[in-house]
């Protein structure tokens, strides 16, 4: 058996028997080195793991993770929900629309779907349950809405994509994700509103409307966060990595002195929590470096790319097949693992068919977003079902509805690339 097959087969077997993704990547890379190169080349393991994480843009990942945790603890989600309720007003499906809006705005601060889902679910679940929404529906809607965090800047997944794919400007990716993220949110609002009207959830007569002026004043610090991050990037005041530092500092100021729900003693706990989450992410990236180096030296990725290209000459059909494959991967793996595993294979395919790398990155992100609330893994859904105290299998029927809605938004971005590319081109990033 060839070294290529040894490497890929060992990776598949390790995943199947339950070995964590990070160690599966590292061990499979080591198998490729031993079978295809030389056992003496195992001496490169340390260098490869270090080189994988010794990249300046990666500093933004732990900082944006910390930003999300700080804003969650600062009580921002509750203020955003109150403001959205004041905007939407009492109506059938109003709370469902509020949940989607709150997730989208929170996504503009955290860049993380699970963090977004946890913050909004804690606030929205009690009020939606009192209004008559079934808990499985609420858990599924919030999980699906939180997946827009992978698209709406700042996105941790898009930061990694800009590092994995050479020559892609992170500012262009951030700008390109904005309209598809909004489109995905709107696509989720439609079935949520229709289902609420069909089943008679949420009587408008019994739903109080918060005062608009007061709720807006309380939400201003939260609403200003995305403006600060994107405005600073647009004007060139700071780089994407520096934007992450500014976001953390702003979140601390908001929590300590504006909302006053964050205490000094909480910061140490949040730093520790962010360190643990970031450590897991960085471990995956580090051990994936072994897999990437081994695969490149053996020509595994080149061979797989040539095989994918040889499947069909029809670029649209091949794109559809790739999207289905990424969707299936998104149901099992996290976004970071998917980018690290698939992009070395897909970059030659993307170049062969002349697909725009920014547009292609957004398509991948939208696919992965769907996977975040599609069982069996469904990281966002695991968070919301835990908050709602419902079983994962109770959400499947509702989940299919929102998968179809997000798939429709994805199809529009495939057919009309300008949905993603107009803004970065307008801003001069692309």
C-alpha positions in Angstrom: 0.0 0.0 0.0 1.3 3.4 -0.9 2.3 6.0 1.7 -0.6 8.2 0.5 -3.1 5.5 1.4 -1.4 4.7 4.7 -1.6 8.3 5.7 -5.3 8.9 4.7 -6.4 5.5 6.0 -4.7 6.0 9.4 -6.4 9.4 9.7 -9.8 7.9 8.9 -9.4 5.0 11.3 -8.2 7.3 14.1 -11.3 9.5 13.7 -13.6 6.6 13.6 -12.3 5.1 16.8 -12.8 8.4 18.6 -9.3 9.9 18.7 -9.6 13.7 18.9 -9.1 15.5 15.6 -5.9 17.2 16.6 -4.2 14.0 17.6 -5.6 12.2 14.5 -4.0 14.8 12.3 -0.7 14.6 14.0 -0.5 10.8 14.2 -1.6 10.4 10.6 1.1 12.9 9.5 3.7 10.9 11.4 2.5 7.7 9.7 3.0 9.4 6.3 6.5 10.5 7.3 7.5 7.0 8.5 6.0 5.1 5.5 6.8 7.5 2.7 9.9 9.5 3.8 12.1 8.2 6.6 11.7 7.6 10.3 14.6 10.0 10.7 12.4 12.7 9.4 10.3 12.5 12.6 12.8 15.0 13.9 10.9 17.6 12.0 7.8 17.2 14.2 8.8 20.0 16.6 9.7 22.4 13.8 6.4 21.8 11.9 4.2 22.2 15.0 6.0 25.5 15.9 5.9 26.9 12.4 2.1 26.2 12.2 1.3 28.5 15.1 4.1 31.0 14.9 2.1 33.3 12.7 1.2 36.9 13.7 -2.4 36.9 12.4 -3.2 33.9 14.7 -2.9 36.3 17.7 -6.4 37.5 16.7 -8.0 34.2 17.4 -7.6 34.0 21.2 -8.3 37.7 21.5 -11.6 37.5 19.6 -12.5 34.5 21.7 -11.8 36.6 24.8 -13.9 39.4 23.3 -16.9 37.1 23.0 -16.6 35.9 26.6 -16.2 39.5 27.9 -19.3 40.7 26.1 -21.3 37.7 27.2 -20.4 38.3 30.9 -21.0 42.1 30.5 -24.8 41.5 30.0 -24.7 42.8 26.4 -27.1 40.0 25.1 -30.0 41.1 27.4 -29.7 44.7 26.3 -29.6 43.7 22.6 -32.7 41.6 23.0 -34.6 44.4 24.7 -33.7 46.8 21.9 -34.7 44.3 19.2 -38.0 43.8 21.0 -38.6 47.5 21.0 -37.9 47.6 17.3 -40.0 44.6 16.3 -42.9 45.2 18.6 -45.6 42.7 19.7 -46.6 40.4 16.9 -46.8 36.7 16.0 -43.2 35.6 15.5 -41.8 38.8 17.0 -39.7 37.0 19.6 -38.4 34.6 17.0 -37.2 37.6 14.8 -35.7 39.2 17.9 -33.7 36.0 18.6 -32.3 36.0 15.1 -31.4 39.7 15.3 -29.7 39.3 18.6 -27.6 36.4 17.4 -26.5 38.4 14.3 -25.4 41.4 16.4 -23.7 39.2 19.0 -21.9 37.5 16.1 -20.5 40.9 15.2 -18.7 40.9 18.5 -17.8 37.3 19.4 -17.0 35.7 16.0 -17.9 32.4 17.6 -21.2 30.5 17.1 -21.2 28.5 20.4 -20.5 31.6 22.5 -23.2 33.5 20.6 -25.7 30.6 21.0 -25.1 30.4 24.8 -25.5 34.1 25.4 -28.7 34.5 23.5 -30.3 31.2 24.6 -29.9 32.2 28.3 -31.8 35.4 27.6 -34.4 34.4 25.0 -35.4 30.9 26.1 -37.5 31.9 29.2 -39.5 34.6 27.4 -40.0 32.5 24.3 -41.2 29.6 26.4 -43.7 31.8 28.2 -44.9 33.1 24.8 -45.8 29.5 23.8 -42.8 28.6 21.6 -41.8 24.9 22.0 -38.4 24.5 23.6 -37.0 22.3 20.8 -38.0 25.0 18.2 -36.4 27.8 20.3 -33.2 25.8 20.8 -32.9 25.0 17.1 -33.7 28.6 15.9 -31.0 30.1 18.2 -28.5 27.5 17.2 -29.1 28.2 13.5 -29.0 32.0 14.0 -25.8 31.8 16.0 -24.2 30.1 13.0 -24.2 33.5 11.3 -21.3 34.4 13.6 -19.0 32.4 11.3 -19.9 34.9 8.5 -20.5 38.3 10.1 -17.1 39.9 10.9 -15.1 39.3 13.0 -15.1 35.6 12.3 -12.5 33.3 13.8 -13.0 30.8 10.9 -12.3 33.5 8.3 -9.2 34.5 10.1 -7.9 31.0 9.7 -9.0 30.8 6.1 -6.9 33.9 5.3 -3.9 32.2 6.8 -4.4 28.9 5.0 -5.1 30.4 1.6 -2.1 32.5 0.3 -2.8 36.0 -0.9 -6.3 36.5 0.6 -6.8 39.8 2.4 -8.6 39.2 5.7 -10.2 42.6 5.4 -11.7 41.5 2.1 -13.0 38.3 3.8 -14.6 40.3 6.6 -16.3 42.6 4.2 -17.4 39.7 2.0 -19.0 37.9 4.9 -21.3 40.8 5.9 -24.1 40.6 3.3 -24.2 36.8 3.1 -24.4 36.8 6.9 -27.3 39.2 6.8 -28.9 37.2 4.0 -28.6 34.0 6.1 -30.3 35.8 9.0 -33.1 37.0 6.9 -33.5 33.5 5.4 -34.0 32.1 9.0 -36.5 34.8 9.9 -38.9 33.9 7.2 -39.7 30.2 8.3 -39.6 31.3 11.9 -42.2 34.0 11.4 -44.4 31.7 9.2 -44.3 28.9 11.7 -45.1 31.2 14.6 -48.2 32.5 12.7 -49.2 29.0 11.6 -49.1 27.6 15.2 -50.3 30.7 16.9 -47.3 31.1 19.1 -46.9 34.5 20.9 -50.1 36.4 21.3 -49.4 40.1 20.4 -51.9 41.2 23.1 -49.8 39.6 25.9 -46.4 40.7 24.8 -45.2 44.1 26.3 -43.1 46.4 24.1 -40.1 48.0 25.8 -39.7 51.8 25.3 -37.6 52.4 22.2 -35.6 55.3 23.5 -34.5 53.8 26.7 -33.7 50.4 25.2 -31.7 52.0 22.4 -29.7 54.0 25.0 -28.9 50.8 26.9 -27.9 49.0 23.7 -25.6 51.7 22.2 -22.4 50.3 23.8 -23.1 46.9 22.3 -24.2 48.3 18.9 -21.0 50.4 18.7 -18.7 47.4 19.0 -19.1 46.2 15.4 -18.8 49.8 14.2 -15.6 50.3 16.1 -14.0 47.1 14.8 -15.1 47.5 11.1 -14.6 51.3 11.1 -11.1 50.9 12.4 -10.3 48.4 9.7 -11.8 50.5 7.0 -10.0 53.7 8.0 -6.7 51.9 8.5 -6.4 52.9 12.1 -5.5 49.3 13.0 -4.9 45.9 11.4 -7.3 42.9 11.9 -5.0 41.6 14.7 -4.9 45.0 16.4 -8.7 45.2 16.0 -8.9 42.1 18.3 -6.9 43.9 21.0 -9.2 47.0 20.6 -12.3 44.8 20.8 -11.1 43.2 24.1 -10.3 46.6 25.7 -13.6 48.0 24.6 -15.5 45.0 26.0 -13.7 45.4 29.3 -14.6 49.1 29.5 -18.3 48.4 28.6 -18.6 45.6 31.2 -16.8 47.4 34.1 -18.1 51.0 33.7 -21.1 51.1 31.4 -23.2 47.9 32.1 -21.3 47.3 35.4 -22.1 43.6 35.2 -18.5 42.7 34.8 -16.3 42.6 37.9 -12.5 42.8 38.2 -12.4 39.3 39.7 -14.3 38.0 36.7 -11.5 39.0 34.3 -9.1 36.4 35.7 -11.7 33.7 35.2 -12.5 34.9 31.7 -8.8 34.9 30.8 -8.5 31.3 32.0 -11.6 30.3 30.0 -10.3 32.0 26.9 -6.9 30.4 27.3 -8.4 26.9 27.5 -10.6 27.4 24.4 -7.7 29.0 22.5 -5.4 26.2 23.6 -7.6 23.6 22.0 -7.7 25.7 18.8 -4.0 26.2 18.7 -3.3 22.5 19.4 -5.4 21.5 16.3 -3.5 24.1 14.2 -0.1 22.9 15.5 -0.7 19.2 14.9 -2.4 19.9 11.6 1.0 21.3 10.6 2.5 17.8 10.7 -0.3 16.5 8.6 0.0 19.4 6.1 3.8 19.1 5.8 3.7 15.3 5.4 0.9 15.5 2.8 2.7 18.1 0.8 6.0 16.2 0.8 4.3 13.0 -0.3 2.1 14.8 -2.9 -1.1 13.5 -1.2 -2.9 16.8 -1.6 -1.8 17.2 -5.2 -3.0 13.7 -6.1 -6.4 14.3 -4.3 -6.8 17.7 -6.0 -6.1 16.1 -9.4 -8.6 13.4 -8.6 -11.3 15.9 -7.7 -10.6 18.0 -10.9 -10.9 14.8 -12.9 -14.4 14.0 -11.6 -16.0 16.4 -14.1 -15.2 19.3 -16.4 -18.4 21.1 -15.3 -17.3 23.7 -12.7 -20.8 24.3 -11.4 -21.4 20.5 -10.9 -18.1 20.1 -9.1 -18.8 23.1 -6.9 -22.1 21.5 -5.9 -20.3 18.2 -5.0 -17.7 20.2 -3.0 -20.4 22.0 -1.1 -22.2 18.8 -0.3 -18.9 17.3 1.0 -18.1 20.4 3.1 -21.7 20.3 4.5 -21.2 16.6 5.5 -17.8 17.5 7.1 -19.5 20.4 8.9 -21.9 17.9 10.5 -18.9 16.1 12.1 -16.0 18.5 12.5 -15.5 22.1 13.6 -14.7 24.9 11.1 -11.0 25.1 12.0 -10.4 21.4 11.4 -12.4 21.5 8.1 -10.3 24.4 6.7 -7.0 22.7 7.8 -7.9 19.3 6.3 -9.7 20.3 3.1 -8.1 23.5 1.9 -4.8 21.9 0.8 -6.9 19.7 -1.5 -9.3 22.4 -2.6 -6.8 25.2 -3.4 -5.6 23.5 -6.6 -9.3 22.9 -7.6 -10.1 26.5 -6.9 -7.2 27.7 -9.0 -8.0 25.3 -11.9 -11.5 26.6 -12.3 -10.6 30.2 -11.6 -13.0 30.6 -8.6 -12.5 33.8 -6.7 -10.8 32.8 -3.4 -12.8 35.3 -1.3 -16.1 34.2 -2.7 -15.1 30.5 -2.4 -14.2 31.1 1.3 -17.6 32.6 2.0 -19.3 29.6 0.4 -17.3 27.3 2.6 -18.2 29.3 5.6 -21.9 29.2 4.8 -21.7 25.4 4.4 -19.9 25.1 7.7 -22.5 27.3 9.4 -25.2 24.9 8.3 -23.2 22.1 9.8 -23.0 23.9 13.2 -26.7 23.2 13.8 -27.1 19.9 11.9 -26.7 16.6 14.0 -24.8 14.4 14.8 -22.2 16.9 16.2 -23.9 20.3 15.8 -21.8 22.3 18.2 -24.3 25.2 18.4 -27.2 22.9 18.9 -25.4 21.1 21.7 -25.1 24.4 23.5 -28.7 25.4 23.1 -30.3 22.0 23.8 -28.3 22.0 27.1 -29.7 25.4 28.0 -33.2 24.4 27.0 -32.9 20.9 28.7 -34.2 19.1 25.6 -32.8 16.1 23.7 -30.9 16.6 20.4 -33.2 14.3 18.5 -36.2 16.5 19.4 -34.8 19.3 17.3 -34.4 17.3 14.0 -37.7 18.3 12.4 -37.2 22.0 13.1 -33.6 21.8 12.1 -34.5 20.5 8.6 -36.6 23.6 8.0 -33.7 26.0 8.9 -31.2 23.9 6.9 -33.4 24.4 3.8 -33.6 28.2 4.6 -29.8 28.5 4.9 -29.3 26.4 1.8 -31.5 28.8 -0.2 -29.3 31.7 1.0 -26.2 29.7 0.0 -27.7 29.1 -3.4 -28.2 32.8 -3.9 -24.6 33.5 -3.1 -23.5 30.8 -5.6 -25.6 32.2 -8.3 -24.9 35.9 -7.6 -21.3 36.2 -6.4 -21.7 39.9 -6.1 -23.6 39.4 -2.9 -20.3 38.6 -1.3 -17.9 40.5 -3.5 -19.6 43.9 -4.0 -18.6 45.3 -0.6 -14.9 44.3 -0.6 -14.6 45.6 -4.2 -16.4 48.9 -3.2 -14.0 49.3 -0.2 -11.0 48.6 -2.4 -9.9 45.4 -0.6 -10.4 43.1 -3.6 
